[in-house]
Short mmCIF file of N, CA and C in Angstrom, two decimals:
data_model
loop_
_atom_site.label_atom_id
_atom_site.label_comp_id
_atom_site.label_asym_id
_atom_site.label_seq_id
_atom_site.Cartn_x
_atom_site.Cartn_y
_atom_site.Cartn_z
N UNK A 1 129.86 75.85 130.81
CA UNK A 1 130.87 76.58 130.54
C UNK A 1 130.81 77.80 129.08
N UNK A 2 131.90 78.40 129.30
CA UNK A 2 131.70 79.63 128.35
C UNK A 2 132.79 79.22 126.88
N UNK A 3 132.08 78.47 125.89
CA UNK A 3 133.27 78.29 125.20
C UNK A 3 134.15 79.05 124.47
N UNK A 4 133.78 80.21 123.77
CA UNK A 4 134.47 81.39 123.29
C UNK A 4 135.76 81.89 123.81
N UNK A 5 135.66 82.45 125.08
CA UNK A 5 136.19 82.91 125.95
C UNK A 5 137.51 81.85 126.24
N UNK A 6 137.08 80.59 126.44
CA UNK A 6 138.04 79.59 126.63
C UNK A 6 139.06 79.41 125.31
N UNK A 7 138.26 79.42 124.26
CA UNK A 7 138.83 79.36 123.09
C UNK A 7 139.91 80.23 123.02
N UNK A 8 139.35 81.61 122.82
CA UNK A 8 140.31 82.74 122.70
C UNK A 8 141.45 82.65 123.54
N UNK A 9 141.23 82.19 125.19
CA UNK A 9 142.43 82.15 125.91
C UNK A 9 143.32 80.91 125.64
N UNK A 10 142.93 79.82 124.93
CA UNK A 10 143.92 78.78 124.38
C UNK A 10 144.66 79.30 123.11
N UNK A 11 143.79 80.44 122.46
CA UNK A 11 144.76 80.82 120.94
C UNK A 11 145.86 81.84 121.78
N UNK A 12 145.63 82.85 122.98
CA UNK A 12 146.21 83.74 123.11
C UNK A 12 147.57 82.99 123.88
N UNK A 13 147.32 81.86 124.54
CA UNK A 13 148.13 81.17 125.03
C UNK A 13 149.41 80.23 124.33
N UNK A 14 148.94 80.31 122.86
CA UNK A 14 149.48 79.51 122.11
C UNK A 14 149.40 78.05 122.07
N UNK A 15 148.50 77.79 122.70
CA UNK A 15 148.09 76.47 122.54
C UNK A 15 146.97 75.86 121.40
N UNK A 16 147.28 76.27 120.37
CA UNK A 16 146.50 76.01 119.35
C UNK A 16 145.97 74.50 118.93
N UNK A 17 146.66 73.79 119.38
CA UNK A 17 146.10 72.06 119.28
C UNK A 17 145.19 71.96 120.31
N UNK A 18 145.34 72.51 121.53
CA UNK A 18 143.99 71.87 122.40
C UNK A 18 142.88 72.86 121.85
N UNK A 19 143.24 74.02 121.69
CA UNK A 19 141.95 75.15 120.94
C UNK A 19 141.41 74.07 120.09
N UNK A 20 141.67 73.52 119.10
CA UNK A 20 141.29 72.88 117.56
C UNK A 20 140.24 71.85 118.47
N UNK A 21 141.21 70.97 119.72
CA UNK A 21 140.72 69.82 120.00
C UNK A 21 139.46 70.61 120.92
N UNK A 22 139.40 71.31 121.31
CA UNK A 22 138.32 71.84 122.21
C UNK A 22 136.86 72.26 121.49
N UNK A 23 137.35 72.75 120.56
CA UNK A 23 136.44 72.99 119.65
C UNK A 23 135.31 72.07 118.96
N UNK A 24 136.59 70.84 118.63
CA UNK A 24 135.75 69.67 117.80
C UNK A 24 134.88 68.76 118.87
N UNK A 25 135.29 68.95 120.06
CA UNK A 25 134.91 67.88 121.22
C UNK A 25 133.28 68.74 121.58
N UNK A 26 133.26 69.73 121.52
CA UNK A 26 132.38 70.52 121.78
C UNK A 26 131.54 70.55 120.94
N UNK A 27 131.67 70.76 119.57
CA UNK A 27 131.10 70.67 118.36
C UNK A 27 130.41 69.21 118.51
N UNK A 28 130.73 68.17 118.33
CA UNK A 28 130.65 67.13 118.78
C UNK A 28 129.86 66.32 119.76
N UNK A 29 129.54 67.05 120.63
CA UNK A 29 128.62 66.66 121.65
C UNK A 29 129.10 65.62 122.85
N UNK A 30 130.64 65.51 122.67
CA UNK A 30 131.38 64.07 123.25
C UNK A 30 131.54 64.92 124.60
N UNK A 31 131.42 65.98 125.16
CA UNK A 31 131.86 66.49 125.83
C UNK A 31 131.17 66.16 127.18
N UNK A 32 129.77 65.80 127.21
CA UNK A 32 128.93 65.18 128.34
C UNK A 32 129.42 63.76 128.68
N UNK A 33 129.94 62.91 128.07
CA UNK A 33 130.46 61.88 128.13
C UNK A 33 131.68 62.06 128.83
N UNK A 34 132.67 62.82 128.91
CA UNK A 34 133.81 62.92 129.35
C UNK A 34 133.96 63.06 130.60
N UNK A 35 134.79 62.40 131.34
CA UNK A 35 135.14 62.69 132.79
C UNK A 35 135.98 63.97 132.73
N UNK A 36 136.22 64.76 133.70
CA UNK A 36 137.22 65.76 133.47
C UNK A 36 138.81 65.32 133.20
N UNK A 37 139.40 64.35 133.82
CA UNK A 37 140.35 63.94 133.46
C UNK A 37 140.54 63.31 132.19
N UNK A 38 139.70 62.88 131.50
CA UNK A 38 139.55 62.32 130.09
C UNK A 38 140.16 63.61 129.16
N UNK A 39 138.84 64.32 129.52
CA UNK A 39 138.86 65.64 128.72
C UNK A 39 140.05 66.55 128.49
N UNK A 40 141.01 66.33 130.03
CA UNK A 40 142.35 67.06 130.08
C UNK A 40 142.92 66.19 129.11
N UNK A 41 142.88 64.86 129.43
CA UNK A 41 144.29 64.10 128.84
C UNK A 41 143.77 64.27 127.13
N UNK A 42 142.97 64.34 126.75
CA UNK A 42 142.47 64.17 125.34
C UNK A 42 143.11 65.54 124.61
N UNK A 43 142.98 66.80 125.76
CA UNK A 43 143.61 67.67 125.20
C UNK A 43 144.59 68.05 125.17
N UNK A 44 145.67 67.75 126.24
CA UNK A 44 146.51 67.45 125.98
C UNK A 44 147.42 66.54 125.16
N UNK A 45 147.06 65.33 124.77
CA UNK A 45 147.52 64.62 123.89
C UNK A 45 147.36 65.40 122.49
N UNK A 46 146.21 65.82 122.04
CA UNK A 46 145.87 66.74 121.08
C UNK A 46 146.99 67.79 120.59
N UNK A 47 147.45 68.44 121.75
CA UNK A 47 148.53 69.71 121.97
C UNK A 47 149.56 68.98 121.56
N UNK A 48 150.42 68.04 122.36
CA UNK A 48 151.41 67.31 122.02
C UNK A 48 151.67 66.89 120.37
N UNK A 49 150.70 66.21 119.96
CA UNK A 49 150.84 65.87 118.77
C UNK A 49 150.62 66.86 117.52
N UNK A 50 150.12 67.92 118.17
CA UNK A 50 149.98 69.21 117.07
C UNK A 50 151.33 69.59 117.11
N UNK A 51 152.07 69.70 118.31
CA UNK A 51 153.47 70.67 118.22
C UNK A 51 154.46 69.61 117.70
N UNK A 52 154.13 68.38 117.69
CA UNK A 52 155.42 67.43 117.15
C UNK A 52 155.04 67.47 115.60
N UNK A 53 153.91 67.65 115.24
CA UNK A 53 153.79 67.54 113.86
C UNK A 53 154.02 68.77 113.16
N UNK A 54 154.08 70.02 113.95
CA UNK A 54 154.77 71.17 113.61
C UNK A 54 155.84 71.19 113.00
N UNK A 55 156.60 70.47 114.49
CA UNK A 55 158.16 70.77 114.50
C UNK A 55 158.75 70.03 113.33
N UNK A 56 158.31 68.72 112.95
CA UNK A 56 158.44 67.57 111.92
C UNK A 56 158.29 68.39 110.73
N UNK A 57 157.12 69.11 110.36
CA UNK A 57 156.97 69.80 108.79
C UNK A 57 158.03 71.07 108.58
N UNK A 58 158.58 71.61 109.81
CA UNK A 58 159.51 72.76 109.96
C UNK A 58 160.66 72.39 109.58
N UNK A 59 161.15 71.33 110.10
CA UNK A 59 162.13 70.34 109.68
C UNK A 59 162.57 69.92 108.34
N UNK A 60 161.27 69.46 107.97
CA UNK A 60 161.41 68.80 106.23
C UNK A 60 161.23 70.00 105.72
N UNK A 61 160.74 71.28 105.99
CA UNK A 61 160.88 72.29 104.93
C UNK A 61 162.56 72.95 105.20
N UNK A 62 163.18 72.96 106.03
CA UNK A 62 164.57 73.49 106.46
C UNK A 62 165.40 72.36 105.57
N UNK A 63 164.93 70.96 105.31
CA UNK A 63 165.95 70.28 104.84
C UNK A 63 166.04 70.32 103.14
N UNK A 64 164.60 70.83 102.45
CA UNK A 64 164.37 71.19 101.56
C UNK A 64 165.03 70.11 100.32
N UNK A 65 164.34 69.12 100.57
CA UNK A 65 164.43 67.43 100.03
C UNK A 65 163.96 67.68 98.49
N UNK A 66 164.87 67.23 97.55
CA UNK A 66 164.84 67.14 96.21
C UNK A 66 163.66 66.21 95.84
N UNK A 67 163.51 65.56 96.03
CA UNK A 67 162.60 64.27 95.65
C UNK A 67 161.31 63.92 96.70
N UNK A 68 160.09 63.87 95.81
CA UNK A 68 159.19 63.18 96.87
C UNK A 68 159.13 62.01 96.92
N UNK A 69 159.97 61.47 97.86
CA UNK A 69 160.20 59.90 97.71
C UNK A 69 159.21 59.26 99.03
N UNK A 70 158.72 58.17 98.87
CA UNK A 70 158.44 57.45 99.85
C UNK A 70 158.76 56.16 99.71
N UNK A 71 158.71 55.52 100.85
CA UNK A 71 159.16 54.01 101.02
C UNK A 71 158.48 52.83 100.69
N UNK A 72 157.33 53.42 100.49
CA UNK A 72 156.21 52.45 99.88
C UNK A 72 156.46 52.31 98.34
N UNK A 73 157.24 53.51 97.76
CA UNK A 73 157.14 53.77 96.25
C UNK A 73 158.20 52.95 95.53
N UNK A 74 159.20 52.34 96.52
CA UNK A 74 160.43 51.63 96.08
C UNK A 74 160.00 50.42 95.30
N UNK A 75 160.52 50.42 94.02
CA UNK A 75 160.27 49.08 93.25
C UNK A 75 161.41 48.30 93.13
N UNK A 76 161.14 46.91 94.15
CA UNK A 76 162.23 46.16 94.53
C UNK A 76 162.25 45.15 92.60
N UNK A 77 161.06 45.07 92.19
CA UNK A 77 161.74 44.30 90.78
C UNK A 77 163.03 45.14 89.72
N UNK A 78 163.37 46.11 89.75
CA UNK A 78 164.32 46.72 89.20
C UNK A 78 165.70 45.99 89.30
N UNK A 79 166.50 45.86 88.76
CA UNK A 79 167.51 45.45 88.58
C UNK A 79 168.52 46.30 89.44
N UNK A 80 168.60 46.79 90.70
CA UNK A 80 169.40 47.46 91.44
C UNK A 80 169.99 46.46 92.79
N UNK A 81 169.56 45.67 92.87
CA UNK A 81 170.05 44.78 93.78
C UNK A 81 169.97 45.25 95.23
N UNK A 82 168.30 45.13 95.56
CA UNK A 82 168.05 46.34 96.50
C UNK A 82 167.21 45.02 97.02
N UNK A 83 167.82 44.35 98.48
CA UNK A 83 167.29 43.56 99.27
C UNK A 83 166.01 44.20 100.51
N UNK A 84 164.76 43.80 99.82
CA UNK A 84 163.54 43.96 100.69
C UNK A 84 163.83 44.19 101.81
N UNK A 85 164.03 43.02 102.60
CA UNK A 85 164.49 42.90 104.05
C UNK A 85 165.32 44.09 104.76
N UNK A 86 166.46 44.08 104.14
CA UNK A 86 167.61 45.25 104.69
C UNK A 86 166.72 46.27 104.15
N UNK A 87 166.37 46.84 103.23
CA UNK A 87 165.55 48.25 103.30
C UNK A 87 164.60 48.62 104.07
N UNK A 88 163.94 47.34 104.34
CA UNK A 88 162.87 47.86 105.36
C UNK A 88 163.45 48.03 106.73
N UNK A 89 164.41 47.12 107.29
CA UNK A 89 164.95 47.04 108.46
C UNK A 89 165.96 48.82 108.38
N UNK A 90 166.61 49.26 107.28
CA UNK A 90 167.36 50.59 107.58
C UNK A 90 165.80 51.52 107.53
N UNK A 91 164.54 51.41 106.86
CA UNK A 91 163.52 52.23 106.78
C UNK A 91 163.08 52.28 108.48
N UNK A 92 163.52 51.40 109.33
CA UNK A 92 162.63 51.65 110.84
C UNK A 92 163.38 52.39 111.65
N UNK A 93 164.92 52.66 111.08
CA UNK A 93 165.62 53.58 111.86
C UNK A 93 166.34 52.88 113.46
N UNK A 94 166.25 51.68 113.46
CA UNK A 94 166.91 51.57 114.74
C UNK A 94 168.21 51.53 114.48
N UNK A 95 168.86 51.37 113.26
CA UNK A 95 170.40 51.78 113.13
C UNK A 95 171.08 53.09 114.11
N UNK A 96 169.74 53.84 113.63
CA UNK A 96 170.31 55.57 114.22
C UNK A 96 170.02 55.12 115.88
N UNK A 97 169.27 54.74 116.31
CA UNK A 97 169.22 54.68 117.70
C UNK A 97 170.49 53.85 118.44
N UNK A 98 170.79 52.56 117.89
CA UNK A 98 171.77 52.06 118.12
C UNK A 98 173.28 52.51 117.77
N UNK A 99 173.19 53.86 117.13
CA UNK A 99 174.54 54.62 116.93
C UNK A 99 175.05 53.82 115.71
N UNK A 100 174.51 53.03 114.65
CA UNK A 100 175.38 52.59 113.99
C UNK A 100 175.86 53.49 112.73
N UNK A 101 176.76 53.25 111.78
CA UNK A 101 176.85 53.79 110.32
C UNK A 101 176.10 53.20 109.46
N UNK A 102 175.98 54.23 108.19
CA UNK A 102 175.16 53.48 107.15
C UNK A 102 176.31 54.13 106.04
N UNK A 103 176.75 53.17 105.13
CA UNK A 103 177.34 53.35 104.16
C UNK A 103 176.48 53.52 102.86
N UNK A 104 176.75 54.77 102.37
CA UNK A 104 175.64 54.98 101.04
C UNK A 104 175.84 54.71 99.83
N UNK A 105 174.90 54.34 98.95
CA UNK A 105 174.99 53.50 97.99
C UNK A 105 176.21 54.51 96.91
N UNK A 106 176.10 53.81 95.71
CA UNK A 106 177.57 54.50 94.86
C UNK A 106 177.09 55.44 94.03
N UNK A 107 176.31 56.20 93.37
CA UNK A 107 175.89 57.13 92.73
C UNK A 107 175.19 58.25 93.34
N UNK A 108 175.96 59.35 92.93
CA UNK A 108 175.47 60.53 93.36
C UNK A 108 173.83 60.68 93.63
N UNK A 109 173.10 60.64 92.38
CA UNK A 109 171.61 60.76 92.63
C UNK A 109 170.97 59.85 93.10
N UNK A 110 171.42 58.55 93.66
CA UNK A 110 170.82 57.35 94.22
C UNK A 110 171.28 57.88 95.81
N UNK A 111 171.98 58.36 96.00
CA UNK A 111 172.59 58.55 97.37
C UNK A 111 171.63 59.67 97.89
N UNK A 112 171.22 60.85 97.12
CA UNK A 112 170.19 62.04 97.19
C UNK A 112 168.70 61.34 97.34
N UNK A 113 168.07 60.17 96.42
CA UNK A 113 167.03 59.48 96.46
C UNK A 113 167.03 58.59 97.87
N UNK A 114 168.01 58.14 98.13
CA UNK A 114 167.90 57.44 99.81
C UNK A 114 168.26 58.32 100.73
N UNK A 115 168.68 59.54 100.70
CA UNK A 115 168.49 60.66 101.70
C UNK A 115 167.15 60.92 101.70
N UNK A 116 166.61 61.19 100.84
CA UNK A 116 165.12 61.78 100.79
C UNK A 116 164.07 60.65 101.45
N UNK A 117 164.34 59.43 101.08
CA UNK A 117 163.31 58.22 101.56
C UNK A 117 163.53 58.23 103.32
N UNK A 118 165.11 58.36 103.32
CA UNK A 118 165.21 58.22 104.97
C UNK A 118 164.68 59.43 105.87
N UNK A 119 164.39 60.68 105.19
CA UNK A 119 164.21 62.08 106.11
C UNK A 119 162.64 62.01 105.99
N UNK A 120 161.96 61.46 104.91
CA UNK A 120 160.55 61.68 104.92
C UNK A 120 159.75 60.67 105.89
N UNK A 121 158.96 61.03 106.67
CA UNK A 121 158.46 59.66 107.85
C UNK A 121 157.49 59.12 107.06
N UNK A 122 157.22 57.87 107.62
CA UNK A 122 156.37 57.37 106.57
C UNK A 122 154.48 57.83 106.87
N UNK A 123 154.23 58.54 108.02
CA UNK A 123 152.96 58.75 108.07
C UNK A 123 152.82 60.14 107.38
N UNK A 124 153.58 60.47 107.05
CA UNK A 124 153.32 61.98 105.89
C UNK A 124 153.20 61.33 104.57
N UNK A 125 153.68 60.41 104.22
CA UNK A 125 153.90 60.02 102.53
C UNK A 125 152.49 59.33 102.33
#
């Protein structure tokens, strides 16, 4: 199979995630061990995750978050009255899927920090 024309076509079609996966699989020599459905499934998975990551990064850039906050960096020892179990439950986001309301904390600065913590996914932290 001709790799360069295939890569060029994938890029022309805007399938950059597939092109990157195609190039990596070809370079690693893994191509001979995969069947055609496995090969196609791998390329499709990479394209979907590539698009999802780009969409998420665009949304984060548009949000213009003021703090580089991560849920893992929360200090529960400070005297703020944070309940670790409740905070982790809020971080999971199941309350969003259940269409529940969230009452923000008292001060403006803490509200900003909490909003940044909730907006930034844990996978990017």
